[in-house]
């Protein structure tokens, strides 16, 4: 059996990568759509600093755009072009759009660094001190999932006040679900 040259495998590899990037693009589009619908209900939100290697992601997007333009002059198999298009959309479109999502507290939940968690799903809150910044750790009651929300110093008091208010309203209720439930313990003192 003769080995297949790498050049013959390239369209298949690009197609498989394209399918993976299609999934990533759809997830990013879903996040941006949910944020667009939710941003009118913002209570305390702020823009996050650009993610590490943000400029590199944009440069990869620009390079993918140039590669797609070259497809006009150098025809390639359609599966390969599909993979290139999906990578271009991810690096030139999805990455900048998801970086615009403001993190913080909304009327119905908390948008942390890795996504949104409704107040009803929160099973625990704790603070982590990171030198000059505080990070709110939001723990899910449904899954073994914790999300991080770095809080700017200027917004710390407002975030603590809003969290105490949500606990008092029972929007965040630590008495339900799994965990240790102590009688007479006021959860508002924890935030």
mmCIF file of C-alpha atoms in Angstrom:
data_model
loop_
_atom_site.group_PDB
_atom_site.id
_atom_site.type_symbol
_atom_site.label_atom_id
_atom_site.label_comp_id
_atom_site.label_asym_id
_atom_site.label_seq_id
_atom_site.Cartn_x
_atom_site.Cartn_y
_atom_site.Cartn_z
ATOM 1 C CA UNK A 1 0.000 0.000 0.000
ATOM 2 C CA UNK A 2 1.424 3.334 -1.101
ATOM 3 C CA UNK A 3 1.305 6.255 1.418
ATOM 4 C CA UNK A 4 -0.915 9.193 0.498
ATOM 5 C CA UNK A 5 1.048 12.400 -0.083
ATOM 6 C CA UNK A 6 0.345 15.172 2.428
ATOM 7 C CA UNK A 7 -0.726 17.510 -0.368
ATOM 8 C CA UNK A 8 -3.596 15.135 -1.196
ATOM 9 C CA UNK A 9 -4.683 15.059 2.462
ATOM 10 C CA UNK A 10 -4.705 18.858 2.834
ATOM 11 C CA UNK A 11 -8.290 19.454 1.559
ATOM 12 C CA UNK A 12 -9.603 16.810 3.960
ATOM 13 C CA UNK A 13 -7.642 18.268 6.870
ATOM 14 C CA UNK A 14 -8.899 21.774 6.073
ATOM 15 C CA UNK A 15 -12.469 20.485 5.841
ATOM 16 C CA UNK A 16 -12.248 18.829 9.274
ATOM 17 C CA UNK A 17 -10.759 22.024 10.720
ATOM 18 C CA UNK A 18 -13.559 23.956 9.018
ATOM 19 C CA UNK A 19 -16.193 21.841 10.749
ATOM 20 C CA UNK A 20 -14.555 22.543 14.113
ATOM 21 C CA UNK A 21 -14.387 26.262 13.388
ATOM 22 C CA UNK A 22 -18.029 26.191 12.228
ATOM 23 C CA UNK A 23 -19.022 24.903 15.669
ATOM 24 C CA UNK A 24 -16.880 27.592 17.347
ATOM 25 C CA UNK A 25 -18.444 30.287 15.108
ATOM 26 C CA UNK A 26 -21.972 29.123 15.944
ATOM 27 C CA UNK A 27 -21.216 29.149 19.685
ATOM 28 C CA UNK A 28 -19.724 32.638 19.418
ATOM 29 C CA UNK A 29 -22.731 33.863 17.417
ATOM 30 C CA UNK A 30 -25.053 32.386 20.069
ATOM 31 C CA UNK A 31 -23.155 34.225 22.840
ATOM 32 C CA UNK A 32 -23.263 37.531 20.952
ATOM 33 C CA UNK A 33 -26.995 37.107 20.253
ATOM 34 C CA UNK A 34 -27.746 36.344 23.927
ATOM 35 C CA UNK A 35 -25.680 39.344 25.007
ATOM 36 C CA UNK A 36 -27.411 41.631 22.490
ATOM 37 C CA UNK A 37 -30.800 40.670 23.900
ATOM 38 C CA UNK A 38 -29.605 40.986 27.495
ATOM 39 C CA UNK A 39 -27.527 44.176 27.447
ATOM 40 C CA UNK A 40 -30.530 46.463 28.042
ATOM 41 C CA UNK A 41 -30.941 44.810 31.468
ATOM 42 C CA UNK A 42 -27.381 45.559 32.610
ATOM 43 C CA UNK A 43 -27.033 46.484 36.285
ATOM 44 C CA UNK A 44 -23.262 46.834 36.632
ATOM 45 C CA UNK A 45 -21.142 45.979 33.596
ATOM 46 C CA UNK A 46 -17.714 46.846 32.249
ATOM 47 C CA UNK A 47 -15.551 46.031 29.281
ATOM 48 C CA UNK A 48 -12.864 43.479 29.848
ATOM 49 C CA UNK A 49 -9.310 44.079 28.673
ATOM 50 C CA UNK A 50 -8.520 42.497 25.330
ATOM 51 C CA UNK A 51 -7.677 38.812 25.661
ATOM 52 C CA UNK A 52 -4.063 37.703 25.396
ATOM 53 C CA UNK A 53 -2.880 37.389 21.808
ATOM 54 C CA UNK A 54 -5.863 39.437 20.563
ATOM 55 C CA UNK A 55 -3.686 41.216 17.981
ATOM 56 C CA UNK A 56 -2.291 37.864 16.849
ATOM 57 C CA UNK A 57 -5.840 36.548 16.317
ATOM 58 C CA UNK A 58 -6.635 39.577 14.158
ATOM 59 C CA UNK A 59 -3.396 39.067 12.211
ATOM 60 C CA UNK A 60 -4.364 35.440 11.579
ATOM 61 C CA UNK A 61 -7.758 36.697 10.367
ATOM 62 C CA UNK A 62 -6.050 39.102 7.965
ATOM 63 C CA UNK A 63 -3.782 36.315 6.704
ATOM 64 C CA UNK A 64 -6.807 34.046 6.190
ATOM 65 C CA UNK A 65 -8.477 36.857 4.244
ATOM 66 C CA UNK A 66 -5.444 37.120 1.970
ATOM 67 C CA UNK A 67 -5.445 33.351 1.539
ATOM 68 C CA UNK A 68 -9.117 33.471 0.532
ATOM 69 C CA UNK A 69 -8.382 36.219 -1.991
ATOM 70 C CA UNK A 70 -5.712 34.016 -3.499
ATOM 71 C CA UNK A 71 -8.380 31.345 -4.112
ATOM 72 C CA UNK A 72 -9.664 33.591 -6.905
ATOM 73 C CA UNK A 73 -6.389 33.154 -8.797
ATOM 74 C CA UNK A 74 -5.378 29.676 -7.627
ATOM 75 C CA UNK A 75 -8.417 27.397 -7.571
ATOM 76 C CA UNK A 76 -8.590 24.949 -4.680
ATOM 77 C CA UNK A 77 -10.991 22.127 -3.800
ATOM 78 C CA UNK A 78 -14.230 23.319 -2.199
ATOM 79 C CA UNK A 79 -13.638 21.468 1.124
ATOM 80 C CA UNK A 80 -10.353 23.336 1.539
ATOM 81 C CA UNK A 81 -12.012 26.699 0.803
ATOM 82 C CA UNK A 82 -14.770 25.864 3.325
ATOM 83 C CA UNK A 83 -12.139 25.352 6.044
ATOM 84 C CA UNK A 84 -10.398 28.599 5.138
ATOM 85 C CA UNK A 85 -13.685 30.549 5.197
ATOM 86 C CA UNK A 86 -14.597 29.183 8.647
ATOM 87 C CA UNK A 87 -11.163 30.092 10.031
ATOM 88 C CA UNK A 88 -11.433 33.577 8.516
ATOM 89 C CA UNK A 89 -14.884 34.105 10.069
ATOM 90 C CA UNK A 90 -13.602 32.963 13.463
ATOM 91 C CA UNK A 91 -10.451 35.078 13.590
ATOM 92 C CA UNK A 92 -11.735 38.178 11.760
ATOM 93 C CA UNK A 93 -15.346 38.152 12.991
ATOM 94 C CA UNK A 94 -16.117 35.986 16.009
ATOM 95 C CA UNK A 95 -13.046 36.939 18.042
ATOM 96 C CA UNK A 96 -13.608 40.736 17.848
ATOM 97 C CA UNK A 97 -17.359 40.385 18.435
ATOM 98 C CA UNK A 98 -17.063 38.207 21.541
ATOM 99 C CA UNK A 99 -14.403 40.550 22.947
ATOM 100 C CA UNK A 100 -17.067 43.313 22.941
ATOM 101 C CA UNK A 101 -19.352 41.424 25.348
ATOM 102 C CA UNK A 102 -19.500 43.410 28.578
ATOM 103 C CA UNK A 103 -18.987 41.356 31.718
ATOM 104 C CA UNK A 104 -20.776 41.926 34.983
ATOM 105 C CA UNK A 105 -24.195 41.740 36.611
ATOM 106 C CA UNK A 106 -27.408 41.739 34.599
ATOM 107 C CA UNK A 107 -31.013 41.653 35.827
ATOM 108 C CA UNK A 108 -31.214 37.869 35.363
ATOM 109 C CA UNK A 109 -27.657 36.665 35.947
ATOM 110 C CA UNK A 110 -23.909 37.173 35.864
ATOM 111 C CA UNK A 111 -21.852 37.260 32.682
ATOM 112 C CA UNK A 112 -18.409 36.028 33.685
ATOM 113 C CA UNK A 113 -15.263 35.415 31.655
ATOM 114 C CA UNK A 114 -16.472 32.132 30.149
ATOM 115 C CA UNK A 115 -20.174 32.789 29.750
ATOM 116 C CA UNK A 116 -23.475 33.638 31.383
ATOM 117 C CA UNK A 117 -24.926 32.051 34.539
ATOM 118 C CA UNK A 118 -28.511 32.848 35.639
ATOM 119 C CA UNK A 119 -28.951 33.734 39.322
ATOM 120 C CA UNK A 120 -31.117 30.633 39.868
ATOM 121 C CA UNK A 121 -28.194 28.379 38.894
ATOM 122 C CA UNK A 122 -25.714 29.960 41.317
ATOM 123 C CA UNK A 123 -24.837 27.640 44.183
ATOM 124 C CA UNK A 124 -21.985 29.631 45.686
ATOM 125 C CA UNK A 125 -20.065 32.895 45.519
ATOM 126 C CA UNK A 126 -16.619 33.690 46.812
ATOM 127 C CA UNK A 127 -13.977 36.339 46.305
ATOM 128 C CA UNK A 128 -10.380 35.753 45.325
ATOM 129 C CA UNK A 129 -7.844 38.487 46.011
ATOM 130 C CA UNK A 130 -5.343 38.914 43.182
ATOM 131 C CA UNK A 131 -3.104 41.715 44.356
ATOM 132 C CA UNK A 132 -4.733 44.914 43.118
ATOM 133 C CA UNK A 133 -7.834 43.199 41.677
ATOM 134 C CA UNK A 134 -10.697 41.193 43.118
ATOM 135 C CA UNK A 135 -12.153 38.219 41.258
ATOM 136 C CA UNK A 136 -15.648 36.926 41.927
ATOM 137 C CA UNK A 137 -15.875 33.140 41.652
ATOM 138 C CA UNK A 138 -19.391 32.018 40.705
ATOM 139 C CA UNK A 139 -20.112 28.327 41.350
ATOM 140 C CA UNK A 140 -22.975 26.505 39.627
ATOM 141 C CA UNK A 141 -25.391 24.415 41.661
ATOM 142 C CA UNK A 142 -26.261 22.234 38.648
ATOM 143 C CA UNK A 143 -22.836 21.166 37.404
ATOM 144 C CA UNK A 144 -19.280 21.162 38.678
ATOM 145 C CA UNK A 145 -18.599 24.488 37.010
ATOM 146 C CA UNK A 146 -17.073 27.685 38.322
ATOM 147 C CA UNK A 147 -16.776 30.915 36.387
ATOM 148 C CA UNK A 148 -14.447 33.823 37.119
ATOM 149 C CA UNK A 149 -15.397 37.488 36.973
ATOM 150 C CA UNK A 150 -12.546 39.969 37.486
ATOM 151 C CA UNK A 151 -14.111 43.076 39.066
ATOM 152 C CA UNK A 152 -12.466 46.498 38.614
ATOM 153 C CA UNK A 153 -11.707 48.265 41.898
ATOM 154 C CA UNK A 154 -13.998 51.163 40.995
ATOM 155 C CA UNK A 155 -17.003 48.795 40.636
ATOM 156 C CA UNK A 156 -16.321 46.548 43.649
ATOM 157 C CA UNK A 157 -18.672 48.288 46.120
ATOM 158 C CA UNK A 158 -21.496 48.434 43.595
ATOM 159 C CA UNK A 159 -21.106 44.746 42.713
ATOM 160 C CA UNK A 160 -21.103 43.708 46.388
ATOM 161 C CA UNK A 161 -24.235 45.795 47.042
ATOM 162 C CA UNK A 162 -26.065 44.302 44.048
ATOM 163 C CA UNK A 163 -25.098 40.752 45.057
ATOM 164 C CA UNK A 164 -26.397 41.348 48.610
ATOM 165 C CA UNK A 165 -29.601 42.710 47.112
ATOM 166 C CA UNK A 166 -30.025 39.623 44.859
ATOM 167 C CA UNK A 167 -29.446 37.345 47.867
ATOM 168 C CA UNK A 168 -32.015 39.310 49.925
ATOM 169 C CA UNK A 169 -34.538 38.974 47.062
ATOM 170 C CA UNK A 170 -33.778 35.212 46.934
ATOM 171 C CA UNK A 171 -32.768 35.511 43.266
ATOM 172 C CA UNK A 172 -29.553 33.881 44.496
ATOM 173 C CA UNK A 173 -30.671 31.293 47.027
ATOM 174 C CA UNK A 174 -28.036 29.192 48.740
ATOM 175 C CA UNK A 175 -30.637 27.308 50.819
ATOM 176 C CA UNK A 176 -31.804 25.252 47.822
ATOM 177 C CA UNK A 177 -29.929 22.419 46.189
ATOM 178 C CA UNK A 178 -26.884 20.553 47.449
ATOM 179 C CA UNK A 179 -24.594 21.863 50.129
ATOM 180 C CA UNK A 180 -24.364 22.566 53.835
ATOM 181 C CA UNK A 181 -27.340 24.617 55.046
ATOM 182 C CA UNK A 182 -26.750 26.352 58.371
ATOM 183 C CA UNK A 183 -29.753 27.783 60.195
ATOM 184 C CA UNK A 184 -29.426 31.429 61.101
ATOM 185 C CA UNK A 185 -26.577 32.062 58.629
ATOM 186 C CA UNK A 186 -27.077 35.193 56.540
ATOM 187 C CA UNK A 187 -25.511 34.565 53.113
ATOM 188 C CA UNK A 188 -25.366 38.313 52.420
ATOM 189 C CA UNK A 189 -22.425 38.527 54.834
ATOM 190 C CA UNK A 190 -20.415 36.259 52.515
ATOM 191 C CA UNK A 191 -20.330 38.804 49.701
#
